[in-house]
PDB file of C-alpha atoms and ligand atoms in Angstrom:
ATOM      1  CA  MET A   1      -0.070   0.385   0.110  1.00  0.00           C
ATOM      2  CA  SER A   2       1.430   3.886  -0.843  1.00  0.00           C
ATOM      3  CA  LEU A   3      -0.740   6.692   0.220  1.00  0.00           C
ATOM      4  CA  THR A   4      -0.663  10.011  -2.228  1.00  0.00           C
ATOM      5  CA  LEU A   5      -3.629  12.017  -0.590  1.00  0.00           C
ATOM      6  CA  ILE A   6      -2.659  12.894   2.893  1.00  0.00           C
ATOM      7  CA  ALA A   7      -4.287  15.144   5.163  1.00  0.00           C
ATOM      8  CA  ASN A   8      -2.345  16.712   8.183  1.00  0.00           C
ATOM      9  CA  TRP A   9      -4.731  18.290  10.208  1.00  0.00           C
ATOM     10  CA  LYS A  10      -1.663  19.606  12.455  1.00  0.00           C
ATOM     11  CA  LEU A  11      -3.304  21.321  15.500  1.00  0.00           C
ATOM     12  CA  HIS A  12      -6.730  21.170  14.646  1.00  0.00           C
ATOM     13  CA  GLY A  13      -9.801  19.093  16.100  1.00  0.00           C
ATOM     14  CA  SER A  14     -11.708  17.321  18.778  1.00  0.00           C
ATOM     15  CA  LYS A  15     -13.369  13.550  18.525  1.00  0.00           C
ATOM     16  CA  SER A  16     -16.631  15.398  17.247  1.00  0.00           C
ATOM     17  CA  PHE A  17     -14.634  17.099  14.394  1.00  0.00           C
ATOM     18  CA  SER A  18     -13.264  13.692  13.271  1.00  0.00           C
ATOM     19  CA  ARG A  19     -17.307  12.408  13.034  1.00  0.00           C
ATOM     20  CA  ASP A  20     -18.117  15.482  10.782  1.00  0.00           C
ATOM     21  CA  TRP A  21     -14.802  15.213   8.822  1.00  0.00           C
ATOM     22  CA  LEU A  22     -15.787  11.603   7.692  1.00  0.00           C
ATOM     23  CA  ASN A  23     -19.373  12.396   7.024  1.00  0.00           C
ATOM     24  CA  SER A  24     -18.467  14.852   4.726  1.00  0.00           C
ATOM     25  CA  PHE A  25     -15.544  13.342   3.057  1.00  0.00           C
ATOM     26  CA  ASN A  26     -17.856  10.022   2.728  1.00  0.00           C
ATOM     27  CA  ASP A  27     -21.190  12.283   1.587  1.00  0.00           C
ATOM     28  CA  SER A  28     -17.995  14.125  -1.426  1.00  0.00           C
ATOM     29  CA  TYR A  29     -15.546  11.037  -1.676  1.00  0.00           C
ATOM     30  CA  GLN A  30     -16.023   9.133  -6.291  1.00  0.00           C
ATOM     31  CA  GLY A  31     -13.746   6.987  -5.832  1.00  0.00           C
ATOM     32  CA  SER A  32     -14.667   3.313  -5.290  1.00  0.00           C
ATOM     33  CA  SER A  33     -10.974   2.883  -3.079  1.00  0.00           C
ATOM     34  CA  LEU A  34      -9.944   4.604  -0.268  1.00  0.00           C
ATOM     35  CA  SER A  35      -6.393   3.210   0.102  1.00  0.00           C
ATOM     36  CA  SER A  36      -4.713   5.677  -0.668  1.00  0.00           C
ATOM     37  CA  ILE A  37      -5.509   8.054   1.421  1.00  0.00           C
ATOM     38  CA  GLY A  38      -4.501   9.026   4.697  1.00  0.00           C
ATOM     39  CA  ILE A  39      -5.183  11.411   8.067  1.00  0.00           C
ATOM     40  CA  ALA A  40      -2.971  12.960  10.237  1.00  0.00           C
ATOM     41  CA  PRO A  41      -4.794  14.049  13.153  1.00  0.00           C
ATOM     42  CA  PRO A  42      -2.938  15.094  16.836  1.00  0.00           C
ATOM     43  CA  SER A  43      -1.922  11.904  17.827  1.00  0.00           C
ATOM     44  CA  ILE A  44      -4.707  11.705  20.799  1.00  0.00           C
ATOM     45  CA  PHE A  45      -7.458  11.775  18.093  1.00  0.00           C
ATOM     46  CA  ILE A  46      -5.781   8.552  15.736  1.00  0.00           C
ATOM     47  CA  ASP A  47      -7.098   5.730  17.684  1.00  0.00           C
ATOM     48  CA  ASP A  48     -10.526   7.305  18.207  1.00  0.00           C
ATOM     49  CA  LEU A  49     -10.394   7.884  14.241  1.00  0.00           C
ATOM     50  CA  THR A  50      -9.077   4.025  13.427  1.00  0.00           C
ATOM     51  CA  LYS A  51     -11.999   3.144  15.195  1.00  0.00           C
ATOM     52  CA  HIS A  52     -14.122   4.475  12.572  1.00  0.00           C
ATOM     53  CA  ILE A  53     -12.801   4.136   9.632  1.00  0.00           C
ATOM     54  CA  ASP A  54     -13.628   1.369   7.594  1.00  0.00           C
ATOM     55  CA  ASN A  55     -11.649  -1.140   6.340  1.00  0.00           C
ATOM     56  CA  PRO A  56      -9.533  -1.722   4.390  1.00  0.00           C
ATOM     57  CA  GLY A  57     -10.570   1.931   4.879  1.00  0.00           C
ATOM     58  CA  ILE A  58      -8.568   5.359   4.838  1.00  0.00           C
ATOM     59  CA  SER A  59      -4.881   5.524   6.891  1.00  0.00           C
ATOM     60  CA  ILE A  60      -4.745   7.381  10.301  1.00  0.00           C
ATOM     61  CA  GLY A  61      -1.188   8.035  10.808  1.00  0.00           C
ATOM     62  CA  SER A  62       1.137  11.120  12.942  1.00  0.00           C
ATOM     63  CA  GLN A  63       2.384  13.682  12.470  1.00  0.00           C
ATOM     64  CA  ASN A  64       5.863  13.587  14.312  1.00  0.00           C
ATOM     65  CA  VAL A  65       7.029  10.868  16.633  1.00  0.00           C
ATOM     66  CA  ASP A  66       9.723  11.005  19.102  1.00  0.00           C
ATOM     67  CA  HIS A  67      13.278  10.376  17.488  1.00  0.00           C
ATOM     68  CA  PHE A  68      14.172   8.122  20.614  1.00  0.00           C
ATOM     69  CA  PRO A  69      12.238   4.644  21.228  1.00  0.00           C
ATOM     70  CA  SER A  70      10.894   5.157  25.050  1.00  0.00           C
ATOM     71  CA  GLY A  71      12.782   6.764  27.974  1.00  0.00           C
ATOM     72  CA  ALA A  72      12.720   9.510  29.841  1.00  0.00           C
ATOM     73  CA  ARG A  73      11.052  12.333  26.787  1.00  0.00           C
ATOM     74  CA  THR A  74       8.015  13.997  28.756  1.00  0.00           C
ATOM     75  CA  GLY A  75       5.624  14.929  26.045  1.00  0.00           C
ATOM     76  CA  GLU A  76       7.200  12.514  23.368  1.00  0.00           C
ATOM     77  CA  ILE A  77       5.943   9.596  21.217  1.00  0.00           C
ATOM     78  CA  SER A  78       6.380   6.785  20.065  1.00  0.00           C
ATOM     79  CA  ALA A  79       6.124   5.764  16.895  1.00  0.00           C
ATOM     80  CA  ASP A  80       5.491   2.377  18.295  1.00  0.00           C
ATOM     81  CA  MET A  81       3.042   4.498  20.106  1.00  0.00           C
ATOM     82  CA  VAL A  82       1.335   5.239  16.862  1.00  0.00           C
ATOM     83  CA  ALA A  83       1.600   1.703  15.505  1.00  0.00           C
ATOM     84  CA  ASP A  84      -0.159   0.572  18.787  1.00  0.00           C
ATOM     85  CA  ALA A  85      -3.311   3.105  18.539  1.00  0.00           C
ATOM     86  CA  GLY A  86      -3.595   1.814  14.915  1.00  0.00           C
ATOM     87  CA  GLY A  87      -1.242   4.104  12.850  1.00  0.00           C
ATOM     88  CA  GLN A  88      -0.086   3.320   9.979  1.00  0.00           C
ATOM     89  CA  PHE A  89       2.477   6.213   8.522  1.00  0.00           C
ATOM     90  CA  SER A  90       3.813   9.589  10.299  1.00  0.00           C
ATOM     91  CA  LEU A  91       5.497  12.503   8.801  1.00  0.00           C
ATOM     92  CA  ALA A  92       9.416  12.925   9.947  1.00  0.00           C
ATOM     93  CA  GLY A  93      10.471  16.209   9.574  1.00  0.00           C
ATOM     94  CA  HIS A  94       8.043  18.637   8.346  1.00  0.00           C
ATOM     95  CA  SER A  95       8.816  22.333   8.709  1.00  0.00           C
ATOM     96  CA  GLU A  96       7.023  23.538  11.398  1.00  0.00           C
ATOM     97  CA  ARG A  97       9.091  20.778  13.290  1.00  0.00           C
ATOM     98  CA  ARG A  98      12.008  21.776  11.931  1.00  0.00           C
ATOM     99  CA  ILE A  99      11.501  25.369  12.886  1.00  0.00           C
ATOM    100  CA  PHE A 100       9.716  25.859  16.172  1.00  0.00           C
ATOM    101  CA  PHE A 101      11.479  22.080  18.201  1.00  0.00           C
ATOM    102  CA  GLN A 102      14.854  22.969  15.712  1.00  0.00           C
ATOM    103  CA  GLU A 103      14.715  19.506  14.311  1.00  0.00           C
ATOM    104  CA  THR A 104      17.356  18.574  12.754  1.00  0.00           C
ATOM    105  CA  ASN A 105      18.916  16.435   9.890  1.00  0.00           C
ATOM    106  CA  ALA A 106      20.077  13.870  12.262  1.00  0.00           C
ATOM    107  CA  ASP A 107      17.183  14.229  14.390  1.00  0.00           C
ATOM    108  CA  ILE A 108      14.706  13.154  11.571  1.00  0.00           C
ATOM    109  CA  ALA A 109      17.070  10.222  10.303  1.00  0.00           C
ATOM    110  CA  LEU A 110      16.706   8.919  13.855  1.00  0.00           C
ATOM    111  CA  LYS A 111      12.476   9.340  13.435  1.00  0.00           C
ATOM    112  CA  LEU A 112      12.161   7.402  10.320  1.00  0.00           C
ATOM    113  CA  ASP A 113      14.213   4.316  11.329  1.00  0.00           C
ATOM    114  CA  LEU A 114      12.220   4.204  13.812  1.00  0.00           C
ATOM    115  CA  ILE A 115       9.045   4.897  11.904  1.00  0.00           C
ATOM    116  CA  SER A 116      10.530   1.886   9.618  1.00  0.00           C
ATOM    117  CA  GLU A 117      11.111  -0.458  12.723  1.00  0.00           C
ATOM    118  CA  SER A 118       7.532  -0.219  13.766  1.00  0.00           C
ATOM    119  CA  SER A 119       6.008  -0.786  10.293  1.00  0.00           C
ATOM    120  CA  LEU A 120       4.402   2.332   9.336  1.00  0.00           C
ATOM    121  CA  ILE A 121       5.074   4.198   6.411  1.00  0.00           C
ATOM    122  CA  PRO A 122       7.474   6.651   6.744  1.00  0.00           C
ATOM    123  CA  ILE A 123       6.705  10.245   4.814  1.00  0.00           C
ATOM    124  CA  LEU A 124      10.460  12.227   4.529  1.00  0.00           C
ATOM    125  CA  CYS A 125       8.728  16.447   4.468  1.00  0.00           C
ATOM    126  CA  ILE A 126      11.894  18.254   2.904  1.00  0.00           C
ATOM    127  CA  GLY A 127      11.775  22.209   1.196  1.00  0.00           C
ATOM    128  CA  GLU A 128      13.722  25.794   1.206  1.00  0.00           C
ATOM    129  CA  SER A 129      13.239  28.564   2.774  1.00  0.00           C
ATOM    130  CA  ILE A 130      12.261  31.354   0.959  1.00  0.00           C
ATOM    131  CA  ASP A 131      15.852  32.980   1.896  1.00  0.00           C
ATOM    132  CA  GLU A 132      17.013  29.800   0.673  1.00  0.00           C
ATOM    133  CA  LYS A 133      15.205  29.776  -2.622  1.00  0.00           C
ATOM    134  CA  ASP A 134      16.653  34.050  -3.462  1.00  0.00           C
ATOM    135  CA  GLN A 135      19.876  32.658  -3.253  1.00  0.00           C
ATOM    136  CA  ASN A 136      19.082  29.903  -5.497  1.00  0.00           C
ATOM    137  CA  LYS A 137      20.312  27.399  -2.815  1.00  0.00           C
ATOM    138  CA  THR A 138      16.555  24.539  -3.792  1.00  0.00           C
ATOM    139  CA  GLU A 139      18.929  21.853  -5.323  1.00  0.00           C
ATOM    140  CA  ILE A 140      21.392  22.058  -2.335  1.00  0.00           C
ATOM    141  CA  ILE A 141      19.115  22.209   0.788  1.00  0.00           C
ATOM    142  CA  LEU A 142      17.024  20.072  -0.402  1.00  0.00           C
ATOM    143  CA  GLU A 143      20.533  17.016  -1.127  1.00  0.00           C
ATOM    144  CA  GLN A 144      21.488  18.149   2.141  1.00  0.00           C
ATOM    145  CA  GLN A 145      18.052  17.031   3.522  1.00  0.00           C
ATOM    146  CA  ILE A 146      17.181  13.634   1.610  1.00  0.00           C
ATOM    147  CA  ILE A 147      21.451  12.620   1.754  1.00  0.00           C
ATOM    148  CA  GLU A 148      21.684  13.247   5.732  1.00  0.00           C
ATOM    149  CA  SER A 149      17.987  12.315   6.650  1.00  0.00           C
ATOM    150  CA  LEU A 150      18.925   8.686   4.965  1.00  0.00           C
ATOM    151  CA  SER A 151      22.202   8.684   6.335  1.00  0.00           C
ATOM    152  CA  ALA A 152      20.427   4.724   7.053  1.00  0.00           C
ATOM    153  CA  GLY A 153      18.216   4.772   3.787  1.00  0.00           C
ATOM    154  CA  SER A 154      18.689   1.474   3.063  1.00  0.00           C
ATOM    155  CA  LYS A 155      16.608  -0.275   5.546  1.00  0.00           C
ATOM    156  CA  LEU A 156      13.741   2.070   5.135  1.00  0.00           C
ATOM    157  CA  GLN A 157      10.238   0.990   2.734  1.00  0.00           C
ATOM    158  CA  ASN A 158       7.571   2.150   1.536  1.00  0.00           C
ATOM    159  CA  LEU A 159       9.509   5.455   2.189  1.00  0.00           C
ATOM    160  CA  ILE A 160       6.926   8.729   0.473  1.00  0.00           C
ATOM    161  CA  ILE A 161       9.236  12.387   0.517  1.00  0.00           C
ATOM    162  CA  ALA A 162       6.566  15.239   0.271  1.00  0.00           C
ATOM    163  CA  TYR A 163       8.225  18.420  -1.289  1.00  0.00           C
ATOM    164  CA  GLU A 164       7.080  20.911   0.916  1.00  0.00           C
ATOM    165  CA  PRO A 165       8.819  24.481   0.198  1.00  0.00           C
ATOM    166  CA  VAL A 166       8.147  26.512   3.501  1.00  0.00           C
ATOM    167  CA  TRP A 167       7.429  29.596   1.680  1.00  0.00           C
ATOM    168  CA  ALA A 168       4.317  27.292   0.096  1.00  0.00           C
ATOM    169  CA  ILE A 169       3.110  26.719   3.235  1.00  0.00           C
ATOM    170  CA  GLY A 170       0.010  27.786   4.314  1.00  0.00           C
ATOM    171  CA  SER A 171       0.639  31.133   2.279  1.00  0.00           C
ATOM    172  CA  GLY A 172      -2.093  31.022  -0.155  1.00  0.00           C
ATOM    173  CA  SER A 173       0.393  30.731  -2.862  1.00  0.00           C
ATOM    174  CA  SER A 174       1.602  27.422  -4.306  1.00  0.00           C
ATOM    175  CA  ALA A 175       5.107  26.682  -6.221  1.00  0.00           C
ATOM    176  CA  ALA A 176       3.967  26.575  -9.474  1.00  0.00           C
ATOM    177  CA  PRO A 177       2.995  23.472 -11.062  1.00  0.00           C
ATOM    178  CA  GLU A 178       6.364  23.246 -13.645  1.00  0.00           C
ATOM    179  CA  GLU A 179       8.702  24.267 -10.934  1.00  0.00           C
ATOM    180  CA  ILE A 180       6.757  21.624  -8.702  1.00  0.00           C
ATOM    181  CA  ASN A 181       7.569  19.006 -11.187  1.00  0.00           C
ATOM    182  CA  SER A 182      10.982  19.029 -12.010  1.00  0.00           C
ATOM    183  CA  ILE A 183      11.259  19.353  -8.537  1.00  0.00           C
ATOM    184  CA  HIS A 184       9.610  16.061  -7.991  1.00  0.00           C
ATOM    185  CA  LYS A 185      11.692  15.175 -10.803  1.00  0.00           C
ATOM    186  CA  LEU A 186      15.447  16.441  -8.983  1.00  0.00           C
ATOM    187  CA  ILE A 187      14.350  14.669  -5.909  1.00  0.00           C
ATOM    188  CA  LYS A 188      13.827  11.471  -7.600  1.00  0.00           C
ATOM    189  CA  ASP A 189      16.682  11.794  -9.515  1.00  0.00           C
ATOM    190  CA  ILE A 190      18.889  12.083  -6.264  1.00  0.00           C
ATOM    191  CA  VAL A 191      17.709   9.239  -4.568  1.00  0.00           C
ATOM    192  CA  GLN A 192      18.156   6.771  -7.159  1.00  0.00           C
ATOM    193  CA  SER A 193      22.040   8.305  -7.862  1.00  0.00           C
ATOM    194  CA  ARG A 194      22.633   8.174  -4.128  1.00  0.00           C
ATOM    195  CA  PHE A 195      20.694   5.299  -2.512  1.00  0.00           C
ATOM    196  CA  SER A 196      19.677   3.016  -5.554  1.00  0.00           C
ATOM    197  CA  ALA A 197      18.288   0.089  -3.623  1.00  0.00           C
ATOM    198  CA  LEU A 198      15.871   2.174  -1.440  1.00  0.00           C
ATOM    199  CA  ASP A 199      12.038   1.713  -2.172  1.00  0.00           C
ATOM    200  CA  LEU A 200      10.629   5.377  -3.344  1.00  0.00           C
ATOM    201  CA  GLN A 201       7.029   4.660  -3.406  1.00  0.00           C
ATOM    202  CA  GLY A 202       6.669   8.559  -4.416  1.00  0.00           C
ATOM    203  CA  VAL A 203       7.059  12.597  -3.947  1.00  0.00           C
ATOM    204  CA  ILE A 204       4.016  14.771  -3.072  1.00  0.00           C
ATOM    205  CA  TYR A 205       3.756  18.030  -3.094  1.00  0.00           C
ATOM    206  CA  GLY A 206       2.609  20.814  -0.359  1.00  0.00           C
ATOM    207  CA  GLY A 207       2.105  23.976  -0.435  1.00  0.00           C
ATOM    208  CA  SER A 208      -1.209  25.765  -0.254  1.00  0.00           C
ATOM    209  CA  VAL A 209      -2.864  22.510  -1.968  1.00  0.00           C
ATOM    210  CA  ASN A 210      -6.939  23.594  -2.775  1.00  0.00           C
ATOM    211  CA  ILE A 211      -9.648  22.583  -4.694  1.00  0.00           C
ATOM    212  CA  GLU A 212      -8.383  25.973  -7.200  1.00  0.00           C
ATOM    213  CA  ASN A 213      -4.905  24.785  -7.818  1.00  0.00           C
ATOM    214  CA  ALA A 214      -5.377  21.433  -6.586  1.00  0.00           C
ATOM    215  CA  PHE A 215      -6.220  20.086 -11.183  1.00  0.00           C
ATOM    216  CA  PRO A 216      -2.832  21.573 -12.501  1.00  0.00           C
ATOM    217  CA  ILE A 217      -0.747  20.737  -9.466  1.00  0.00           C
ATOM    218  CA  LEU A 218      -1.684  17.254  -9.646  1.00  0.00           C
ATOM    219  CA  GLU A 219      -2.339  16.804 -13.201  1.00  0.00           C
ATOM    220  CA  GLU A 220       2.004  17.171 -13.816  1.00  0.00           C
ATOM    221  CA  GLU A 221       3.437  13.929 -14.179  1.00  0.00           C
ATOM    222  CA  GLU A 222       6.354  13.839 -11.046  1.00  0.00           C
ATOM    223  CA  VAL A 223       4.415  14.370  -8.910  1.00  0.00           C
ATOM    224  CA  ASP A 224       2.116  11.361  -7.157  1.00  0.00           C
ATOM    225  CA  GLY A 225       0.472  12.899  -4.298  1.00  0.00           C
ATOM    226  CA  ALA A 226       0.111  15.831  -2.184  1.00  0.00           C
ATOM    227  CA  LEU A 227       0.604  17.245   1.970  1.00  0.00           C
ATOM    228  CA  ILE A 228      -2.404  19.463   2.583  1.00  0.00           C
ATOM    229  CA  GLY A 229      -2.474  21.826   5.761  1.00  0.00           C
ATOM    230  CA  GLY A 230      -5.488  23.915   5.471  1.00  0.00           C
ATOM    231  CA  ALA A 231      -7.523  22.559   2.419  1.00  0.00           C
ATOM    232  CA  SER A 232      -7.833  19.316   4.978  1.00  0.00           C
ATOM    233  CA  LEU A 233      -9.405  20.857   7.375  1.00  0.00           C
ATOM    234  CA  ASN A 234     -12.349  21.039   5.321  1.00  0.00           C
ATOM    235  CA  GLY A 235     -13.842  17.665   5.147  1.00  0.00           C
ATOM    236  CA  GLU A 236     -15.195  17.987   1.318  1.00  0.00           C
ATOM    237  CA  GLU A 237     -12.990  19.925   0.431  1.00  0.00           C
ATOM    238  CA  PHE A 238     -10.422  17.357   0.480  1.00  0.00           C
ATOM    239  CA  ALA A 239     -12.796  14.538  -0.544  1.00  0.00           C
ATOM    240  CA  LYS A 240     -13.066  16.858  -3.630  1.00  0.00           C
ATOM    241  CA  ILE A 241      -9.531  17.050  -4.393  1.00  0.00           C
ATOM    242  CA  ALA A 242      -9.398  12.833  -3.745  1.00  0.00           C
ATOM    243  CA  ASN A 243     -11.730  12.859  -6.839  1.00  0.00           C
ATOM    244  CA  ILE A 244      -9.107  14.950  -8.890  1.00  0.00           C
ATOM    245  CA  PHE A 245      -6.699  13.532  -8.676  1.00  0.00           C
ATOM    246  CA  ASN A 246      -8.167  10.249  -8.617  1.00  0.00           C
ATOM    247  CA  GLU A 247      -9.962  10.788 -12.271  1.00  0.00           C
ATOM    248  CA  LEU A 248      -6.404  12.213 -13.205  1.00  0.00           C
ATOM    249  CA  LYS A 249      -4.137   9.330 -12.321  1.00  0.00           C
ATOM    250  CA  GLU A 250      -7.275   7.067 -12.939  1.00  0.00           C
ATOM    251  CA  LEU A 251      -7.177   5.454  -9.680  1.00  0.00           C
TER     252      LEU A 251
HETATM  253  C1  LIG B 301       0.943  21.321   5.547  1.00  0.00           C
HETATM  254  O1  LIG B 301       1.446  22.059   7.036  1.00  0.00           O
HETATM  255  O2  LIG B 301       1.985  20.229   5.083  1.00  0.00           O
HETATM  256  C2  LIG B 301       0.845  22.227   4.264  1.00  0.00           C
HETATM  257  C3  LIG B 301       1.656  21.939   3.031  1.00  0.00           C
HETATM  258  O3  LIG B 301       0.429  23.048   4.861  1.00  0.00           O
HETATM  259  P1  LIG B 301      -1.340  24.151   4.003  1.00  0.00           P
HETATM  260  O4  LIG B 301      -1.645  22.747   2.799  1.00  0.00           O
HETATM  261  O5  LIG B 301      -2.006  24.464   4.622  1.00  0.00           O
HETATM  262  O6  LIG B 301       0.304  24.784   3.247  1.00  0.00           O
END
């Protein structure tokens, strides 16, 4: 199984929000299979959400896990705990984690290993800042993030990379579709040349994807899906983006 469209609810939601979201999603979703769709709610809702999803249905996962498997780490949750709660994937290295919680590529490498060891699908988030983009450093930054985060890459199964330019996240303006396409190609080339044994399932795009811009972004050849924040809080809008994706990729 691989995931193509993932909702990142960030610090939003409640049990009643989850119920309403699933109802709106189900009312608007036209696809026959849900198995490529993921929701990353705040971890405290993983258990509840998994109980309200039909099987085989939408995968539920976490937005983050700790880079230690256990220990004196007050407030943290481990990859094993996510799996135990019924989670099936985890993000690692979201830019909000890198910026607000000072996560380094070395931390992210440890997280990816633990995620994989817990049989969760690992989703590595990478992306350049606006300063890095303005200084034409996008390529070098992405390469560095990939190389340093996949130091134990050969062990990872089913890896997905989410390309999320920091300047596009939550800004209301996404990167241009052709630019996204060429950066996805670059990411695939870097992984292929540096980690040829690695099982890369796809490169998905994140950064202000919504119902208006989903079509031109998702129709690009190298775009294998999307990681969606703001627009994913509306079950109907997320379902409509999924419908566009299914139509484009003939799922
Ligand atoms: C994200 O946080 O992963 C994201 C892509 O957010 P948004 O869609 O709101 O830009």
